[in-house]
Short mmCIF file of C-alpha atoms in Angstrom, two decimals:
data_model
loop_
_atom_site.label_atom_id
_atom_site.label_comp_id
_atom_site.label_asym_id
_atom_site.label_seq_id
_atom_site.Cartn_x
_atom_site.Cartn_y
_atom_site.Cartn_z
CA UNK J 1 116.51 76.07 45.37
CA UNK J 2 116.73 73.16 47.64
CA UNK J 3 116.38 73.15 51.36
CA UNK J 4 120.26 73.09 52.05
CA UNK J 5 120.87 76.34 49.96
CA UNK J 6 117.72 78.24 51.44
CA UNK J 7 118.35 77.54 55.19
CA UNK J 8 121.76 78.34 54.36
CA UNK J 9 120.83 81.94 52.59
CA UNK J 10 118.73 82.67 55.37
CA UNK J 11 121.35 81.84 57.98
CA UNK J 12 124.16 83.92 56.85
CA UNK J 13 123.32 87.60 57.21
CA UNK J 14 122.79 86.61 61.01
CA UNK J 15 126.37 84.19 61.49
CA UNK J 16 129.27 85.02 61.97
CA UNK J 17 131.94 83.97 59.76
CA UNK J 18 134.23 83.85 62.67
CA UNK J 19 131.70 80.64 63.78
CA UNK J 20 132.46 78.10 61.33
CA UNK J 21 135.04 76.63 59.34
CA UNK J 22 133.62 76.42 56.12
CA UNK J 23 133.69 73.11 54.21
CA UNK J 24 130.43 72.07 52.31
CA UNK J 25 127.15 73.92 51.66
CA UNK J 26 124.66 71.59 53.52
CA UNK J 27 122.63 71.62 56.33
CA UNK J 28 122.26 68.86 58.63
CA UNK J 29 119.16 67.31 59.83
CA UNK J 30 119.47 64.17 61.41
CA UNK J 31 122.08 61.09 62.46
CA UNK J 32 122.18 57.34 63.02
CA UNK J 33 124.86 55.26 64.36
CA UNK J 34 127.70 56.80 61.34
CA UNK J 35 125.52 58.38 59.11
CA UNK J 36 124.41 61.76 58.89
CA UNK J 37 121.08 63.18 56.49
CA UNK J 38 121.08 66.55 55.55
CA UNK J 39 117.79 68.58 54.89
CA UNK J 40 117.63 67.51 50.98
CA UNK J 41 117.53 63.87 52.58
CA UNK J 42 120.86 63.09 51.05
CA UNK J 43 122.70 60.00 53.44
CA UNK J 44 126.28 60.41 53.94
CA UNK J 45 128.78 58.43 56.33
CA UNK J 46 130.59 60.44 58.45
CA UNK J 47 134.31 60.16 58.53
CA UNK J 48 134.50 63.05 61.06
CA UNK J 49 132.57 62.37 64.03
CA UNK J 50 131.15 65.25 64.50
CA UNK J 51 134.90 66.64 65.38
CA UNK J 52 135.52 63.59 67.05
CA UNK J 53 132.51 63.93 69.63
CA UNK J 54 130.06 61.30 68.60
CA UNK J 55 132.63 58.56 68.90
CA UNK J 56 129.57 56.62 70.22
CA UNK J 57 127.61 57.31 66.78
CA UNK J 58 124.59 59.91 66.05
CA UNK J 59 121.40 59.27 68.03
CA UNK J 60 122.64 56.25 69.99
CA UNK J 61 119.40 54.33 71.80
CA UNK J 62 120.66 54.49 75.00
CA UNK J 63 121.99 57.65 74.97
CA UNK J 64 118.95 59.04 73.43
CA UNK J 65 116.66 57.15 75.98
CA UNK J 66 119.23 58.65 78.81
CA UNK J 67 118.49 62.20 77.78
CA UNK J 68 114.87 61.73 77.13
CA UNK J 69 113.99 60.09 80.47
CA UNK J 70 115.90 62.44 82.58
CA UNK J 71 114.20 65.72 80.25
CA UNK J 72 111.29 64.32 81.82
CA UNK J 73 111.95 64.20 85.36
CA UNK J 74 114.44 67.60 85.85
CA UNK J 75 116.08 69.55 82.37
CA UNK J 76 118.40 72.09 84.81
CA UNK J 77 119.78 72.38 88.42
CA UNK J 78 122.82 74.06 88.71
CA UNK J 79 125.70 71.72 90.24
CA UNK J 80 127.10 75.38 90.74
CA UNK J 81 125.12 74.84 94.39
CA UNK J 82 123.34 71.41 94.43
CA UNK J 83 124.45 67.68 93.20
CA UNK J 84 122.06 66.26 91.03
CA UNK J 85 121.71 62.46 90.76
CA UNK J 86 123.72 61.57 87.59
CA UNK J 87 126.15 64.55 88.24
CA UNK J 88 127.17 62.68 91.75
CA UNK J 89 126.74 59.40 90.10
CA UNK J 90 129.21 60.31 86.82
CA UNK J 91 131.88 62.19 89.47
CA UNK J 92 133.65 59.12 91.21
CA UNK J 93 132.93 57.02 87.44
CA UNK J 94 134.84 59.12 85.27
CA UNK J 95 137.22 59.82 88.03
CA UNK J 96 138.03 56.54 88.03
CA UNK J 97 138.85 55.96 84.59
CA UNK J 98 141.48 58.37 84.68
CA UNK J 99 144.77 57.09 84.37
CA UNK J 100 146.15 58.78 87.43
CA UNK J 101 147.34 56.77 90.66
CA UNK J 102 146.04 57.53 94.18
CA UNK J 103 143.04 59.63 94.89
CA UNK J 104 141.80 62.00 92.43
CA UNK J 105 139.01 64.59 92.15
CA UNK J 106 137.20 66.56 88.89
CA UNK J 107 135.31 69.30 88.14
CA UNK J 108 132.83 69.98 85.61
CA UNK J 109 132.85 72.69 82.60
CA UNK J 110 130.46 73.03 79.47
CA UNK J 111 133.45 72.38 76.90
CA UNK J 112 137.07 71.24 76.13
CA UNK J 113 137.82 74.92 76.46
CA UNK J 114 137.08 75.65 79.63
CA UNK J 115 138.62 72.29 80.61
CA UNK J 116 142.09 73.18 79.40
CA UNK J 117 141.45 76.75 81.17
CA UNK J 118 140.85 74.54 84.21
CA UNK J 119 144.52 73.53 83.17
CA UNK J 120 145.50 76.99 83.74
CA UNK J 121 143.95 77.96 86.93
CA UNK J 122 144.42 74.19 88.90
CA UNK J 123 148.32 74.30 87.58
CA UNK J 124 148.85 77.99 88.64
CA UNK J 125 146.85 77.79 91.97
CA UNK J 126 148.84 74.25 93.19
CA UNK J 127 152.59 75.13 92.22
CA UNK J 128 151.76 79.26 92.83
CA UNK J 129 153.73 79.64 89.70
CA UNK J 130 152.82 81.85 87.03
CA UNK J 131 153.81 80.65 83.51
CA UNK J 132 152.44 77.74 81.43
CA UNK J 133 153.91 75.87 78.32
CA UNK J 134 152.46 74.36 75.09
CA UNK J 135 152.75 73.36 72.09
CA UNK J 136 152.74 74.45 68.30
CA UNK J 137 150.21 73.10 66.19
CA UNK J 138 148.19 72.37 69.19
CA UNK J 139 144.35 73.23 69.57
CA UNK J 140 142.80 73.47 72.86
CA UNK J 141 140.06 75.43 72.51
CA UNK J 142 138.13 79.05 71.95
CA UNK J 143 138.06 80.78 75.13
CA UNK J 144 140.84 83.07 75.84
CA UNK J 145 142.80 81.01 78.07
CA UNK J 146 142.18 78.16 76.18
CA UNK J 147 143.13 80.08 72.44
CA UNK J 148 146.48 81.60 73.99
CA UNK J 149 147.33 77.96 74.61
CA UNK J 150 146.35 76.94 71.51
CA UNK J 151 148.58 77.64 68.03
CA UNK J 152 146.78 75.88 64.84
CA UNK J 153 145.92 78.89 63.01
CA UNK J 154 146.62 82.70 62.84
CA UNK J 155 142.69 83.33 63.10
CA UNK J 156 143.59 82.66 66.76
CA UNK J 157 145.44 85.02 67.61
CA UNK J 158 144.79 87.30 64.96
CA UNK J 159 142.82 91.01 65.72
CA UNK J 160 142.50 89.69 69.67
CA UNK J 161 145.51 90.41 71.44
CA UNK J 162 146.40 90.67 73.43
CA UNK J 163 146.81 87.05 74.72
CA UNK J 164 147.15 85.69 77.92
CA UNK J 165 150.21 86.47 79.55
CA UNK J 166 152.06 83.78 81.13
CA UNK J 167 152.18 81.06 77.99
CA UNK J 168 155.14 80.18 76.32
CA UNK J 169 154.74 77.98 73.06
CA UNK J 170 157.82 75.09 71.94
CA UNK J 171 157.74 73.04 68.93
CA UNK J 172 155.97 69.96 68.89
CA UNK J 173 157.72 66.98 67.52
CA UNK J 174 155.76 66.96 64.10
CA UNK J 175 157.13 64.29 61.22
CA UNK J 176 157.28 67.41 58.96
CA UNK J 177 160.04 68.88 61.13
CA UNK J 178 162.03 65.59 60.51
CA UNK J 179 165.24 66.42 58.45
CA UNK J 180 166.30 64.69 55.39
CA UNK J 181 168.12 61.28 56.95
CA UNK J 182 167.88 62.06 60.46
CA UNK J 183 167.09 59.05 62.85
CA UNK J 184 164.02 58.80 65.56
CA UNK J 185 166.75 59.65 67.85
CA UNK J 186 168.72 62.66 66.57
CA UNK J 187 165.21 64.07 65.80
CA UNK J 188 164.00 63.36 69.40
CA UNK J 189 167.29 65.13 70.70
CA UNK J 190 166.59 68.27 68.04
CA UNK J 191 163.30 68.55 68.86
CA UNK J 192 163.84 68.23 72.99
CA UNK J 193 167.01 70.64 72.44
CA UNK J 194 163.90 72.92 71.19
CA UNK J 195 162.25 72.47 73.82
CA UNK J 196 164.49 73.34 76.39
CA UNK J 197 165.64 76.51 74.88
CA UNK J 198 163.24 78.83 76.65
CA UNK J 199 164.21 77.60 80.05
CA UNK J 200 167.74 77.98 79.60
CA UNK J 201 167.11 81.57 78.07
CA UNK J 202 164.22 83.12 79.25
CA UNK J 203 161.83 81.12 81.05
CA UNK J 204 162.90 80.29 84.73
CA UNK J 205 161.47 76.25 85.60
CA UNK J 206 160.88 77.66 88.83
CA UNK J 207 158.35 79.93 87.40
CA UNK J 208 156.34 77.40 85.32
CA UNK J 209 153.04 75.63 86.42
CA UNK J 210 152.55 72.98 83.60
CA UNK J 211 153.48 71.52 80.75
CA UNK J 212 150.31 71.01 78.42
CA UNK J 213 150.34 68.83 75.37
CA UNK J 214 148.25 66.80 73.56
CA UNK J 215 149.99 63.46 73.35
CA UNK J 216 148.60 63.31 69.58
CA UNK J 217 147.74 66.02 68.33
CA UNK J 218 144.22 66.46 66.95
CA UNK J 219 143.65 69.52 64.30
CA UNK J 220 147.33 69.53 64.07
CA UNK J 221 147.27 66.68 61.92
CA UNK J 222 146.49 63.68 64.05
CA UNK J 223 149.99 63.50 64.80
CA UNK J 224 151.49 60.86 67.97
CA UNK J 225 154.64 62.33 69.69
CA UNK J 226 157.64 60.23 69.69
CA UNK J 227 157.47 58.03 72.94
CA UNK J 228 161.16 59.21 73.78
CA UNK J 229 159.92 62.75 73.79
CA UNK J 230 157.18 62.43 75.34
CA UNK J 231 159.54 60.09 77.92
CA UNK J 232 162.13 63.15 77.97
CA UNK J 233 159.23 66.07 78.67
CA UNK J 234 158.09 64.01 81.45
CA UNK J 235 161.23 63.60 83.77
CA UNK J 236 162.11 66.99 83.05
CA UNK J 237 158.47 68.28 84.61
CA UNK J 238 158.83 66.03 87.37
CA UNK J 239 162.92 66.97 88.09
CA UNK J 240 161.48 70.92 88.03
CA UNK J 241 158.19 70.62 90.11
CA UNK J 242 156.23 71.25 87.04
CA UNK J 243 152.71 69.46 86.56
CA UNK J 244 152.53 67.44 83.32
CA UNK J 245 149.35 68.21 81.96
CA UNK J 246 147.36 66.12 78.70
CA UNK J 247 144.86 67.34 76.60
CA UNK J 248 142.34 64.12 76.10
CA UNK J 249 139.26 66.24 74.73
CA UNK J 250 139.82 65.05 70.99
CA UNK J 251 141.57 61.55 71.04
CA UNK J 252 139.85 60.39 74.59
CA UNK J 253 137.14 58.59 74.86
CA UNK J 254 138.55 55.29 73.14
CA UNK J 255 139.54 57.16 69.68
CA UNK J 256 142.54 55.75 70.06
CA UNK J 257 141.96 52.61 70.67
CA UNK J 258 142.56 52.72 74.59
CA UNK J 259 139.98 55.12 77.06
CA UNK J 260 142.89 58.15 76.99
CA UNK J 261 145.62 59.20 74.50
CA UNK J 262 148.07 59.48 77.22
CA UNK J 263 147.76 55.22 77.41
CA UNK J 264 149.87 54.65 74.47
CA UNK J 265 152.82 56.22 76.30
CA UNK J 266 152.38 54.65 79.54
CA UNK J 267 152.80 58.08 81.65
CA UNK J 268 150.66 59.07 84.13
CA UNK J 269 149.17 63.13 83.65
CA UNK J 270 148.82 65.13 86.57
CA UNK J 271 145.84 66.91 85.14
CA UNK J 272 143.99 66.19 82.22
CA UNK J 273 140.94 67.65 80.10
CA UNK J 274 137.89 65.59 78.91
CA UNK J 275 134.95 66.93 76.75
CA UNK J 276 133.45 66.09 72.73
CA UNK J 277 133.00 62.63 73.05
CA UNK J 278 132.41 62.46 77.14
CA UNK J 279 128.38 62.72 76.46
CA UNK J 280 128.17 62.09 73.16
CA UNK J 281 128.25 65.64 72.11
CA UNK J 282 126.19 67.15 74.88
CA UNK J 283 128.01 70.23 75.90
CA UNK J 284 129.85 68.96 78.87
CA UNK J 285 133.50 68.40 79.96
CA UNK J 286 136.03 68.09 82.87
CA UNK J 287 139.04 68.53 84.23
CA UNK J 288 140.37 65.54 86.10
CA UNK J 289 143.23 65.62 88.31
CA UNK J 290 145.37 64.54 91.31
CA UNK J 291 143.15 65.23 94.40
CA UNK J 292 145.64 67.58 95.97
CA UNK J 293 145.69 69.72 92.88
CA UNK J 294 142.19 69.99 92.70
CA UNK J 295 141.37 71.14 96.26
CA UNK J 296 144.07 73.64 95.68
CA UNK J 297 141.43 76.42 94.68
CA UNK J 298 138.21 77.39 96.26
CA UNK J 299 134.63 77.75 94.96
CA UNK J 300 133.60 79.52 92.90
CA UNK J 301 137.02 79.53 91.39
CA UNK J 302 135.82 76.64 88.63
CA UNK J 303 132.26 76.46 88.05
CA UNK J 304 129.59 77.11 85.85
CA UNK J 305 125.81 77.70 85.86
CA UNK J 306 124.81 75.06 83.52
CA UNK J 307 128.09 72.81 84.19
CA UNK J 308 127.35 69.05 84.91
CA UNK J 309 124.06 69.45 83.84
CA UNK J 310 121.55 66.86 84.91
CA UNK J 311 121.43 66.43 80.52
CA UNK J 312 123.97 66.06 80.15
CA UNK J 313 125.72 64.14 83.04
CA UNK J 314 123.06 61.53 82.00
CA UNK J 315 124.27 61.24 78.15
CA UNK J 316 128.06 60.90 79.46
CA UNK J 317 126.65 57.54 82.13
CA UNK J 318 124.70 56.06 78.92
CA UNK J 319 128.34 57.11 76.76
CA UNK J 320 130.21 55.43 79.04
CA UNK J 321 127.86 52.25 79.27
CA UNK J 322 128.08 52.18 75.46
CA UNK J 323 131.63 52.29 75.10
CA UNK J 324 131.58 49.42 77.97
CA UNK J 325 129.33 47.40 76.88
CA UNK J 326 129.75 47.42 73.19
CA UNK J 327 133.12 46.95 73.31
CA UNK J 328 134.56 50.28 70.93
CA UNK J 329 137.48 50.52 72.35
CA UNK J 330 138.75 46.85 71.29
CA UNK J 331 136.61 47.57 68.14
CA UNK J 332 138.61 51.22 67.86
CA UNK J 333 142.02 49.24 67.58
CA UNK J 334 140.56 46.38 65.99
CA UNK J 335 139.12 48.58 62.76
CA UNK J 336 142.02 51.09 62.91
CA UNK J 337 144.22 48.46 61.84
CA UNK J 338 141.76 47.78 59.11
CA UNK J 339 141.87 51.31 57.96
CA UNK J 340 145.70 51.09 58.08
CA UNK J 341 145.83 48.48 55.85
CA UNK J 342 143.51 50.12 53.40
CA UNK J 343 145.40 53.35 53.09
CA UNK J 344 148.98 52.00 53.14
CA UNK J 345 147.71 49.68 50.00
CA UNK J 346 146.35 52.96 48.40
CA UNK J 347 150.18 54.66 48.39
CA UNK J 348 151.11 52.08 46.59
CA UNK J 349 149.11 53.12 44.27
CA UNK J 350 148.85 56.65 44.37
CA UNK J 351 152.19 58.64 45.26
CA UNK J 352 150.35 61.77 46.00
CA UNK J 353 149.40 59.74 49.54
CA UNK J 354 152.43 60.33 51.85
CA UNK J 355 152.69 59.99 55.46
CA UNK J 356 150.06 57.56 57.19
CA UNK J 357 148.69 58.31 60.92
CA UNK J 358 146.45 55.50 62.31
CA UNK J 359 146.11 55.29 65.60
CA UNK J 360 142.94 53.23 66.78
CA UNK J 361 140.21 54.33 64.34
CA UNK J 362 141.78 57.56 64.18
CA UNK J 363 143.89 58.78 61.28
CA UNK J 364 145.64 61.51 59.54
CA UNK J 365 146.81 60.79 56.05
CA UNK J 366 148.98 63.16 54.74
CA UNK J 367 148.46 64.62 50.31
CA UNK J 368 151.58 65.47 48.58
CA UNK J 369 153.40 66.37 45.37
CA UNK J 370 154.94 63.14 43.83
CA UNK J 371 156.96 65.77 42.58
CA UNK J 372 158.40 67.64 45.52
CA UNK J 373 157.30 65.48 48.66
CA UNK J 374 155.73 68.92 49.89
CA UNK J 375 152.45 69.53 51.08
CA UNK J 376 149.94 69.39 48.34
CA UNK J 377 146.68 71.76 49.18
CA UNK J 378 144.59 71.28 46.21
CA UNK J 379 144.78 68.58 45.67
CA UNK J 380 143.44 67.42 49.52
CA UNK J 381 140.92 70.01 48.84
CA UNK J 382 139.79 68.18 45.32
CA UNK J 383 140.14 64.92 46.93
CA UNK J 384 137.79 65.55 50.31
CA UNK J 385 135.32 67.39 47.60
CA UNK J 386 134.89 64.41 45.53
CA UNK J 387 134.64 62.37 48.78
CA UNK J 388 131.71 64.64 49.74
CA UNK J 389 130.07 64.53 46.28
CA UNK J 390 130.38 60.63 46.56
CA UNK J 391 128.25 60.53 50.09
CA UNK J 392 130.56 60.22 52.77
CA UNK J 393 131.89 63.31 54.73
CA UNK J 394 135.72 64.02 54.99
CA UNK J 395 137.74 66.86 56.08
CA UNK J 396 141.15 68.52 55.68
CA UNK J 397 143.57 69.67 58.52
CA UNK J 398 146.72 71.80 58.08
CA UNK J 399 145.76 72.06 54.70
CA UNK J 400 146.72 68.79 53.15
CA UNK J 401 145.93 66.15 56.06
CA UNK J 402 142.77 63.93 55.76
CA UNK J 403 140.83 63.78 58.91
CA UNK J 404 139.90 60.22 59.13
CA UNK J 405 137.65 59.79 62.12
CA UNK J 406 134.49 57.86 61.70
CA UNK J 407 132.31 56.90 64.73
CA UNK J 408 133.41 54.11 66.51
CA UNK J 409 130.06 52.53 65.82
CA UNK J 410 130.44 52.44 61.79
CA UNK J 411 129.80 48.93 60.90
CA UNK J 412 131.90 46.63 58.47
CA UNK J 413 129.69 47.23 55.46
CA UNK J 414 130.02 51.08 56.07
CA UNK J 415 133.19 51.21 56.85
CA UNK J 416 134.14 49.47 53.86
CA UNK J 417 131.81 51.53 51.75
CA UNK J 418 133.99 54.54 52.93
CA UNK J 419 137.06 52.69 51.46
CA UNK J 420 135.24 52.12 48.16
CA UNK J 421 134.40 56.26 48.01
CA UNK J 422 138.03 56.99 49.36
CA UNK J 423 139.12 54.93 46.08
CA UNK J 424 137.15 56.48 43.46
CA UNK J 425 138.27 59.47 44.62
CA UNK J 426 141.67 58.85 43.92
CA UNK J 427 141.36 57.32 41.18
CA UNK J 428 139.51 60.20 40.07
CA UNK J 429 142.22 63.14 41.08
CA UNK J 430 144.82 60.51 39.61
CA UNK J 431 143.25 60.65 36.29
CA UNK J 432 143.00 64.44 36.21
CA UNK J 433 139.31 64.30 36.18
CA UNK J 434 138.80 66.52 39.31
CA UNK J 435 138.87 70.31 39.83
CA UNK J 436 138.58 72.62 42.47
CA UNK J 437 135.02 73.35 43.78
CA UNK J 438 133.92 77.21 43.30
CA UNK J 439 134.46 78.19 47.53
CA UNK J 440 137.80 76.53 47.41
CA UNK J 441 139.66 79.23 48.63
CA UNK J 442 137.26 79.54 51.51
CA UNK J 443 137.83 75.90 52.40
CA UNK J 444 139.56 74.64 55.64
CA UNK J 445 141.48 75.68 58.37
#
């Protein structure tokens, strides 16, 4: 028995199967820039990210010389009652990279989730309205203001209602929506005829706080709303008083090829949430906002013990200095177009590749049946498998999406190593040779 499978044995009577979405049976032990070891010493590059969070790569040098040096001098003051030198350092930097005119103010949280819960109590405490709306398909997160927002998967919802009250969830604009023949526009109009329903119905404008959606979504499928949608949501937040409110923890942080999401529309947010990616990883996130929204609540109506850690608040100054300094978000959009290129030259190919998502260095690549044009599970689950077996790491999203979101740091000769793997693999579940691996069912979202 190898290392994986014995750490692995000994882990599961005491973890929760609630905890992880299961993919592969390894244990990691280490990273470098875009590759990840596991505890057998196998190498593989990672195509994932760490869920999109080490956009800066694993073990960066200055990040890692960021956290070590400040371990040294002070590990934990809460900002709960004190600054601490990088926390009041990082405040007025990341506040002003958000794209949001006129002053602006943040506070600090220990994850995406309680970010986007931010979202919830800033929104509701400004406007002094009670109801929020978001999207399906969207993640935001695990805690329960976060989950009721969120609508990716049953296991969600399921056994814990019930929900937060207040939420109201509208169809977002996803390609498989789109109608046999039906233009950008008529689609646009459908899908913002959707939208509107509950407020002519049910839902008074009045009543609502925010509108919260994740420009593209993330573990929806890496999917970009139509810019006339998003153009269309906008106006009518602003012509109702309601707060238009992004999600930036997943495709922030230059993932896209610009510093937020929200960029490639050219809207401004009102409020937005930041973690993964903000320090590398380190458990630490924020919700950024117009100033007057953000004084709208009182201590300690947004705080946490261990929020804006001095750890952590030193990893996200080194982030941001890498991201600066070595140039990823040009590089982002520069290899995204790369990775375009490759996987539009694979459908031609292979017609079990359908719909192609690239968007920076961030993609979602839809498997089909050549057959039908519909959704084609097992095969994605045979194709990331092989991937896996070949030494890179790959995942699946709404069952037959390829999560293609490698560290902005991968290098040419990785990159296009990942290509090579991506190839075989196809090849190999074009020429029959690949089945399903024995936890298949267990796979995925």
């Amino acid at each position: 028995m190898g290392d994986n499978e014995r750490l692995l044995a000994n882990e599961a009577p005491a973890f929760s199967r609630a905890a992880r979405v299961k993919y592969y049976n390894i244990v990691i032990r280490s990273g470098k820039g875009a590759v990840v070891t596991d505890v057998d010493g196998n190498d593989y590059i990672g195509l994932l990210a760490s869920a999109s969070s080490t956009n800066t790569g694993h073990a960066h040098p200055h990040v890692v010389k960021a956290i070590q040096d400040q371990a040294a001098r002070l590990i934990q003051y809460t900002a709960a009652y004190f600054a601490t030198e990088n926390e009041a350092k990082l405040a007025p930097r990341l506040a002003a990279l958000a794209p949001i005119s006129g002053p602006k103010a943040l506070a600090w949280g220990n994850s995406g989730s309680d970010a986007n819960d931010a979202i919830i109590k800033f929104s509701r405490a400004y406007t002094g309205r009670p109801n929020i709306v978001s999207f399906t398909g969207a993640y935001h997160g695990s805690t329960y203001g976060s989950q009721t927002l969120s609508a990716v998967s049953l296991n969600m919802s399921r056994k814990i209602g019930p929900m937060l009250p207040g939420v109201v969830k509208v169809p977002f604009p996803d390609p498989w929506k789109r109608l046999k023949g039906e233009t950008d526009d008529a689609f646009v109009d459908r899908m913002f005829a959707a939208f509107k329903l509950p407020f002519e119905t049910y839902l008074p404008a009045e009543e609502t706080a925010a509108i919260l959606i994740e420009p593209i979504q993330g573990d929806g499928g890496i999917v970009k709303a139509p810019q006339k949608f998003m153009e269309k949501i906008y106006k009518f937040a602003h012509d109702n008083g309601i707060l238009f409110a992004v999600d930036e923890v997943n495709q922030g942080m230059g993932r896209t090829g610009k510093w937020w999401s929200i960029e490639n529309f050219g809207l401004e947010p009102d409020l937005m949430s930041v973690g993964k990616s903000l320090a590398s990883g380190m458990p630490l996130s924020a919700v950024i906002g117009r100033q007057e929204i953000m004084d709208s609540l009182g201590a300690p109506g947004h705080l946490f013990t261990t929020a804006g850690n001095p750890i952590t608040t030193a990893a996200a100054m080194a982030t941001i200095d890498v991201i600066e300094d070595e140039h990823l978000i040009e590089r982002s959009a520069k290899l995204g177009k790369r990775a375009e290129k490759f996987f539009r030259d694979e459908r031609e190919k292979f017609p079990f590749i359908g719909d192609i998502r690239m968007y920076g260095l961030n993609g979602g690549i839809d498997i089909i049946d050549p057959e039908t044009g519909k959704p084609d599970a097992d095969a994605t689950t045979k194709i990331i498998y092989r991937v896996f077996e070949l030494g890179a790491i790959i995942i699946s999203l709404k069952t037959n999406v390829l999560r293609f979101q490698p560290p902005l740091v991968i290098t040419d000769e990785q990159l296009e190593k990942a290509f090579a793997i991506l190839n075989q693999a196809f090849t190999d579940l074009a020429a029959g040779k690949l089945s399903l691996p024995d936890n298949a069912a267990e796979m995925g979202w």
